[in-house]
Amino acid sequence: MFRIAPSLLSADFARLGEEVRDVIAGGADLMHFDVMDNHYVPNLTVGPLVCEAIRPHCSVPIDVHLMVKPVDRIIPDFAKAGASIISFHPEASEHVDRTLGLIRESGCKAGLVFNPATPLAWLDHVMDKVDLILIMSVNPGFGGQSFITSALAKVAEARRRIEASGRDIWLEVDGGVKADNIAAIAKAGADTFVAGSAVFGEKDRGGAIRRMREALARA
Ligand code: DX5
Ligand code: ZN
């Protein structure tokens, strides 16, 4: 069971509602929503107000990827704005266990995000509180970067940890995912794939998603 999550970061922000409906009609399973604060990452995007604005156009779960520091204060706002999943970077939280708890108490699934240089050891004592592990295959902040291949070994290690936990934890990969590398990422153990430029950069978004599914079916 594979999930494709187009990232709105590469959408046309002047017509976001239409863009959301377009990729959902094209087969998106989740809507990946990148939140950047020009502090934790060197770029600035959108917040809860825009999440709330797209919600009526969005019939799939909204997968909020927080690249903000601090994290905790903004969590209830995204829960109210319609987020289903909220993920954050452990380096951006003073108290990772508490932040995971806050997300779940707000009624959302909780995800932990790993930058290319961030060790999976952050999972050691919180595996029971995590619903999703997001492995970054680029440094966060921008769309359209190339896939960092060392992420594959990390995905495989995360998969081993999930198997050992016996829990149903989603394993998502974000950054540089395309139809020509998605099969290798799936083979490493991922089940959920974020794709920004590879989907929104194509005129036919449904076609782009279909090519990814075909590559996954061959994996
Ligand atoms: C990067 C974001 C990604 C980004 C991926 O910081 O977290 O979600 O949109 O874009 P592509 O798929 O173009 O690498
Ligand atoms: Zn993202």
mmCIF file of C-alpha atoms and ligand atoms in Angstrom:
data_model
loop_
_atom_site.group_PDB
_atom_site.id
_atom_site.type_symbol
_atom_site.label_atom_id
_atom_site.label_comp_id
_atom_site.label_asym_id
_atom_site.label_seq_id
_atom_site.Cartn_x
_atom_site.Cartn_y
_atom_site.Cartn_z
ATOM 1 C CA MET A 1 0.000 0.000 0.000
ATOM 2 C CA PHE A 2 1.763 3.138 -1.243
ATOM 3 C CA ARG A 3 0.703 6.749 -0.734
ATOM 4 C CA ILE A 4 1.641 9.707 -2.926
ATOM 5 C CA ALA A 5 1.634 13.126 -1.278
ATOM 6 C CA PRO A 6 2.072 16.049 -3.691
ATOM 7 C CA SER A 7 3.765 19.015 -1.978
ATOM 8 C CA LEU A 8 1.914 22.296 -2.426
ATOM 9 C CA LEU A 9 5.250 24.108 -2.221
ATOM 10 C CA SER A 10 5.568 23.760 -5.994
ATOM 11 C CA ALA A 11 1.933 24.710 -6.724
ATOM 12 C CA ASP A 12 0.737 28.028 -8.142
ATOM 13 C CA PHE A 13 0.030 29.981 -4.951
ATOM 14 C CA ALA A 14 -2.237 32.422 -6.802
ATOM 15 C CA ARG A 15 -4.730 29.587 -7.368
ATOM 16 C CA LEU A 16 -4.188 27.116 -4.531
ATOM 17 C CA GLY A 17 -7.766 25.792 -4.285
ATOM 18 C CA GLU A 18 -7.761 24.800 -7.948
ATOM 19 C CA GLU A 19 -4.286 23.258 -7.610
ATOM 20 C CA VAL A 20 -5.440 21.134 -4.665
ATOM 21 C CA ARG A 21 -8.501 19.903 -6.589
ATOM 22 C CA ASP A 22 -6.368 19.209 -9.663
ATOM 23 C CA VAL A 23 -3.878 16.880 -7.910
ATOM 24 C CA ILE A 24 -6.649 15.126 -5.975
ATOM 25 C CA ALA A 25 -8.481 14.467 -9.252
ATOM 26 C CA GLY A 26 -5.098 13.194 -10.499
ATOM 27 C CA GLY A 27 -4.911 10.620 -7.709
ATOM 28 C CA ALA A 28 -3.132 12.239 -4.732
ATOM 29 C CA ASP A 29 -3.538 10.272 -1.493
ATOM 30 C CA LEU A 30 -2.431 13.051 0.861
ATOM 31 C CA MET A 31 -1.794 16.792 0.557
ATOM 32 C CA HIS A 32 1.699 17.662 1.809
ATOM 33 C CA PHE A 33 1.744 21.161 3.325
ATOM 34 C CA ASP A 34 5.207 22.670 3.918
ATOM 35 C CA VAL A 35 5.381 25.299 6.648
ATOM 36 C CA MET A 36 8.619 27.345 6.721
ATOM 37 C CA ASP A 37 9.418 30.207 9.091
ATOM 38 C CA ASN A 38 12.610 31.905 7.782
ATOM 39 C CA HIS A 39 14.236 30.935 11.083
ATOM 40 C CA TYR A 40 14.488 27.154 11.332
ATOM 41 C CA VAL A 41 14.828 27.061 7.525
ATOM 42 C CA PRO A 42 15.858 29.904 5.189
ATOM 43 C CA ASN A 43 12.486 30.283 3.472
ATOM 44 C CA LEU A 44 9.013 31.490 4.345
ATOM 45 C CA THR A 45 5.778 29.865 3.221
ATOM 46 C CA VAL A 46 2.296 29.562 4.672
ATOM 47 C CA GLY A 47 0.558 29.017 8.009
ATOM 48 C CA PRO A 48 -2.726 27.825 9.539
ATOM 49 C CA LEU A 49 -4.777 30.481 7.726
ATOM 50 C CA VAL A 50 -3.888 29.010 4.333
ATOM 51 C CA CYS A 51 -4.348 25.453 5.627
ATOM 52 C CA GLU A 52 -7.886 26.406 6.678
ATOM 53 C CA ALA A 53 -8.499 28.048 3.293
ATOM 54 C CA ILE A 54 -7.590 24.929 1.300
ATOM 55 C CA ARG A 55 -9.478 22.538 3.620
ATOM 56 C CA PRO A 56 -12.841 22.848 1.795
ATOM 57 C CA HIS A 57 -11.072 22.006 -1.498
ATOM 58 C CA CYS A 58 -9.212 19.053 -0.019
ATOM 59 C CA SER A 59 -10.910 15.634 0.227
ATOM 60 C CA VAL A 60 -7.687 13.860 1.288
ATOM 61 C CA PRO A 61 -5.840 14.180 4.626
ATOM 62 C CA ILE A 62 -3.588 17.244 5.018
ATOM 63 C CA ASP A 63 -0.025 16.213 5.903
ATOM 64 C CA VAL A 64 1.526 19.246 7.634
ATOM 65 C CA HIS A 65 5.340 19.352 7.612
ATOM 66 C CA LEU A 66 6.459 21.959 10.145
ATOM 67 C CA MET A 67 9.838 23.527 9.481
ATOM 68 C CA VAL A 68 9.431 26.045 12.293
ATOM 69 C CA LYS A 69 11.063 26.780 15.620
ATOM 70 C CA PRO A 70 9.606 26.824 18.211
ATOM 71 C CA VAL A 71 7.008 24.182 17.379
ATOM 72 C CA ASP A 72 4.509 23.787 20.233
ATOM 73 C CA ARG A 73 2.539 27.046 20.092
ATOM 74 C CA ILE A 74 1.439 26.569 16.485
ATOM 75 C CA ILE A 75 0.191 22.949 16.853
ATOM 76 C CA PRO A 76 -3.384 23.665 18.065
ATOM 77 C CA ASP A 77 -3.760 26.232 15.270
ATOM 78 C CA PHE A 78 -2.979 23.616 12.596
ATOM 79 C CA ALA A 79 -5.241 21.059 14.263
ATOM 80 C CA LYS A 80 -8.101 23.599 14.132
ATOM 81 C CA ALA A 81 -7.190 24.460 10.540
ATOM 82 C CA GLY A 82 -7.845 20.859 9.466
ATOM 83 C CA ALA A 83 -4.471 19.075 9.615
ATOM 84 C CA SER A 84 -4.640 15.266 9.890
ATOM 85 C CA ILE A 85 -0.911 14.651 10.357
ATOM 86 C CA ILE A 86 1.560 17.096 11.927
ATOM 87 C CA SER A 87 5.289 16.381 11.665
ATOM 88 C CA PHE A 88 8.174 18.354 13.148
ATOM 89 C CA HIS A 89 11.973 18.284 13.304
ATOM 90 C CA PRO A 90 13.285 17.128 16.724
ATOM 91 C CA GLU A 91 16.011 19.821 16.698
ATOM 92 C CA ALA A 92 13.274 22.456 16.582
ATOM 93 C CA SER A 93 11.569 21.288 19.789
ATOM 94 C CA GLU A 94 12.964 21.680 23.322
ATOM 95 C CA HIS A 95 10.903 18.677 24.480
ATOM 96 C CA VAL A 96 10.277 16.140 21.751
ATOM 97 C CA ASP A 97 8.160 13.803 23.885
ATOM 98 C CA ARG A 98 5.918 16.680 24.951
ATOM 99 C CA THR A 99 5.499 17.944 21.384
ATOM 100 C CA LEU A 100 4.488 14.461 20.171
ATOM 101 C CA GLY A 101 1.929 14.342 22.989
ATOM 102 C CA LEU A 102 0.572 17.790 22.109
ATOM 103 C CA ILE A 103 0.009 16.732 18.498
ATOM 104 C CA ARG A 104 -1.862 13.585 19.500
ATOM 105 C CA GLU A 105 -3.907 15.399 22.163
ATOM 106 C CA SER A 106 -4.992 17.810 19.439
ATOM 107 C CA GLY A 107 -6.448 14.829 17.534
ATOM 108 C CA CYS A 108 -3.766 14.530 14.831
ATOM 109 C CA LYS A 109 -1.255 11.839 13.937
ATOM 110 C CA ALA A 110 2.279 12.755 15.046
ATOM 111 C CA GLY A 111 5.356 12.606 12.816
ATOM 112 C CA LEU A 112 9.071 13.057 13.474
ATOM 113 C CA VAL A 113 11.248 14.404 10.637
ATOM 114 C CA PHE A 114 14.917 13.553 10.061
ATOM 115 C CA ASN A 115 17.231 15.874 8.157
ATOM 116 C CA PRO A 116 20.033 14.202 6.175
ATOM 117 C CA ALA A 117 22.446 14.595 9.127
ATOM 118 C CA THR A 118 19.947 13.904 11.923
ATOM 119 C CA PRO A 119 20.398 10.470 13.529
ATOM 120 C CA LEU A 120 17.455 8.082 13.941
ATOM 121 C CA ALA A 121 18.498 7.738 17.594
ATOM 122 C CA TRP A 122 15.928 10.468 18.315
ATOM 123 C CA LEU A 123 13.390 7.622 17.962
ATOM 124 C CA ASP A 124 14.914 5.499 20.741
ATOM 125 C CA HIS A 125 12.531 6.447 23.538
ATOM 126 C CA VAL A 126 9.472 7.734 21.658
ATOM 127 C CA MET A 127 8.660 4.970 19.188
ATOM 128 C CA ASP A 128 5.323 4.370 20.955
ATOM 129 C CA LYS A 129 4.291 8.002 20.404
ATOM 130 C CA VAL A 130 5.148 8.283 16.702
ATOM 131 C CA ASP A 131 2.635 7.622 13.907
ATOM 132 C CA LEU A 132 4.888 8.642 11.024
ATOM 133 C CA ILE A 133 8.624 8.881 10.352
ATOM 134 C CA LEU A 134 9.625 11.350 7.654
ATOM 135 C CA ILE A 135 13.089 10.958 6.155
ATOM 136 C CA MET A 136 14.353 14.086 4.384
ATOM 137 C CA SER A 137 16.264 13.270 1.216
ATOM 138 C CA VAL A 138 17.212 16.950 0.763
ATOM 139 C CA ASN A 139 18.072 19.663 3.252
ATOM 140 C CA PRO A 140 14.759 21.344 4.083
ATOM 141 C CA GLY A 141 13.832 24.780 2.788
ATOM 142 C CA PHE A 142 13.333 24.524 -0.947
ATOM 143 C CA GLY A 143 11.627 22.441 -3.600
ATOM 144 C CA GLY A 144 13.359 21.157 -6.707
ATOM 145 C CA GLN A 145 16.607 19.879 -5.094
ATOM 146 C CA SER A 146 18.265 16.562 -5.984
ATOM 147 C CA PHE A 147 17.724 13.390 -4.000
ATOM 148 C CA ILE A 148 20.550 12.640 -1.528
ATOM 149 C CA THR A 149 21.196 8.926 -2.057
ATOM 150 C CA SER A 150 22.428 8.244 1.500
ATOM 151 C CA ALA A 151 18.765 8.636 2.488
ATOM 152 C CA LEU A 152 18.119 5.122 1.122
ATOM 153 C CA ALA A 153 20.163 3.414 3.856
ATOM 154 C CA LYS A 154 18.424 5.564 6.430
ATOM 155 C CA VAL A 155 15.000 4.574 5.099
ATOM 156 C CA ALA A 156 16.046 0.915 5.403
ATOM 157 C CA GLU A 157 17.150 1.468 9.003
ATOM 158 C CA ALA A 158 13.887 3.259 9.823
ATOM 159 C CA ARG A 159 11.985 0.316 8.298
ATOM 160 C CA ARG A 160 13.892 -2.096 10.564
ATOM 161 C CA ARG A 161 12.985 0.009 13.597
ATOM 162 C CA ILE A 162 9.314 0.029 12.567
ATOM 163 C CA GLU A 163 9.295 -3.763 12.107
ATOM 164 C CA ALA A 164 10.924 -4.200 15.524
ATOM 165 C CA SER A 165 8.307 -1.951 17.149
ATOM 166 C CA GLY A 166 5.440 -4.015 15.735
ATOM 167 C CA ARG A 167 3.494 -0.761 15.291
ATOM 168 C CA ASP A 168 1.746 0.617 12.201
ATOM 169 C CA ILE A 169 4.026 3.593 11.583
ATOM 170 C CA TRP A 170 4.077 5.250 8.149
ATOM 171 C CA LEU A 171 7.491 5.789 6.556
ATOM 172 C CA GLU A 172 7.570 8.877 4.345
ATOM 173 C CA VAL A 173 10.350 10.291 2.166
ATOM 174 C CA ASP A 174 10.551 13.967 1.169
ATOM 175 C CA GLY A 175 12.848 15.661 -1.351
ATOM 176 C CA GLY A 176 13.829 14.936 -4.933
ATOM 177 C CA VAL A 177 11.356 12.056 -5.342
ATOM 178 C CA LYS A 178 10.628 11.354 -9.045
ATOM 179 C CA ALA A 179 9.156 8.564 -11.166
ATOM 180 C CA ASP A 180 12.694 7.336 -11.894
ATOM 181 C CA ASN A 181 13.823 6.896 -8.264
ATOM 182 C CA ILE A 182 10.549 6.116 -6.470
ATOM 183 C CA ALA A 183 10.915 2.348 -6.962
ATOM 184 C CA ALA A 184 14.337 2.319 -5.287
ATOM 185 C CA ILE A 185 12.938 4.356 -2.386
ATOM 186 C CA ALA A 186 10.052 1.898 -2.015
ATOM 187 C CA LYS A 187 12.483 -1.037 -2.106
ATOM 188 C CA ALA A 188 14.401 0.578 0.767
ATOM 189 C CA GLY A 189 11.173 0.455 2.780
ATOM 190 C CA ALA A 190 9.216 3.685 2.286
ATOM 191 C CA ASP A 191 5.423 3.594 1.872
ATOM 192 C CA THR A 192 4.622 7.317 1.545
ATOM 193 C CA PHE A 193 6.198 9.628 -1.031
ATOM 194 C CA VAL A 194 6.235 13.418 -1.081
ATOM 195 C CA ALA A 195 6.666 14.911 -4.545
ATOM 196 C CA GLY A 196 6.623 18.656 -5.200
ATOM 197 C CA SER A 197 8.288 19.624 -8.465
ATOM 198 C CA ALA A 198 7.790 16.144 -9.973
ATOM 199 C CA VAL A 199 3.997 16.596 -9.753
ATOM 200 C CA PHE A 200 3.303 20.338 -9.893
ATOM 201 C CA GLY A 201 6.108 20.935 -12.393
ATOM 202 C CA GLU A 202 4.199 18.834 -14.943
ATOM 203 C CA LYS A 203 1.262 20.180 -16.903
ATOM 204 C CA ASP A 204 -0.548 16.844 -16.512
ATOM 205 C CA ARG A 205 -0.410 16.207 -12.758
ATOM 206 C CA GLY A 206 -2.522 13.055 -13.003
ATOM 207 C CA GLY A 207 -0.053 11.704 -15.577
ATOM 208 C CA ALA A 208 2.887 12.444 -13.260
ATOM 209 C CA ILE A 209 1.186 10.621 -10.371
ATOM 210 C CA ARG A 210 0.256 7.703 -12.658
ATOM 211 C CA ARG A 211 3.893 7.296 -13.791
ATOM 212 C CA MET A 212 4.943 7.121 -10.130
ATOM 213 C CA ARG A 213 2.332 4.454 -9.398
ATOM 214 C CA GLU A 214 3.441 2.455 -12.440
ATOM 215 C CA ALA A 215 7.061 2.596 -11.229
ATOM 216 C CA LEU A 216 5.885 1.494 -7.748
ATOM 217 C CA ALA A 217 3.919 -1.405 -9.233
ATOM 218 C CA ARG A 218 7.137 -2.606 -10.900
ATOM 219 C CA ALA A 219 9.131 -2.233 -7.639
HETATM 220 C C1 DX5 B 1 11.521 20.782 1.274
HETATM 221 C C2 DX5 B 1 10.076 20.354 1.447
HETATM 222 C C3 DX5 B 1 9.599 19.419 0.419
HETATM 223 C C4 DX5 B 1 9.592 19.948 -0.986
HETATM 224 C C5 DX5 B 1 9.883 18.787 -1.889
HETATM 225 O O1 DX5 B 1 11.934 21.421 2.426
HETATM 226 O O2 DX5 B 1 9.906 19.744 2.695
HETATM 227 O O3 DX5 B 1 8.308 18.909 0.760
HETATM 228 O O4 DX5 B 1 8.378 20.522 -1.393
HETATM 229 O O5 DX5 B 1 10.010 19.276 -3.187
HETATM 230 P P1 DX5 B 1 10.618 18.381 -4.350
HETATM 231 O O6 DX5 B 1 9.729 17.178 -4.475
HETATM 232 O O7 DX5 B 1 10.555 19.293 -5.530
HETATM 233 O O8 DX5 B 1 12.011 18.018 -3.929
HETATM 234 ZN ZN ZN B 2 7.985 18.679 3.121
#
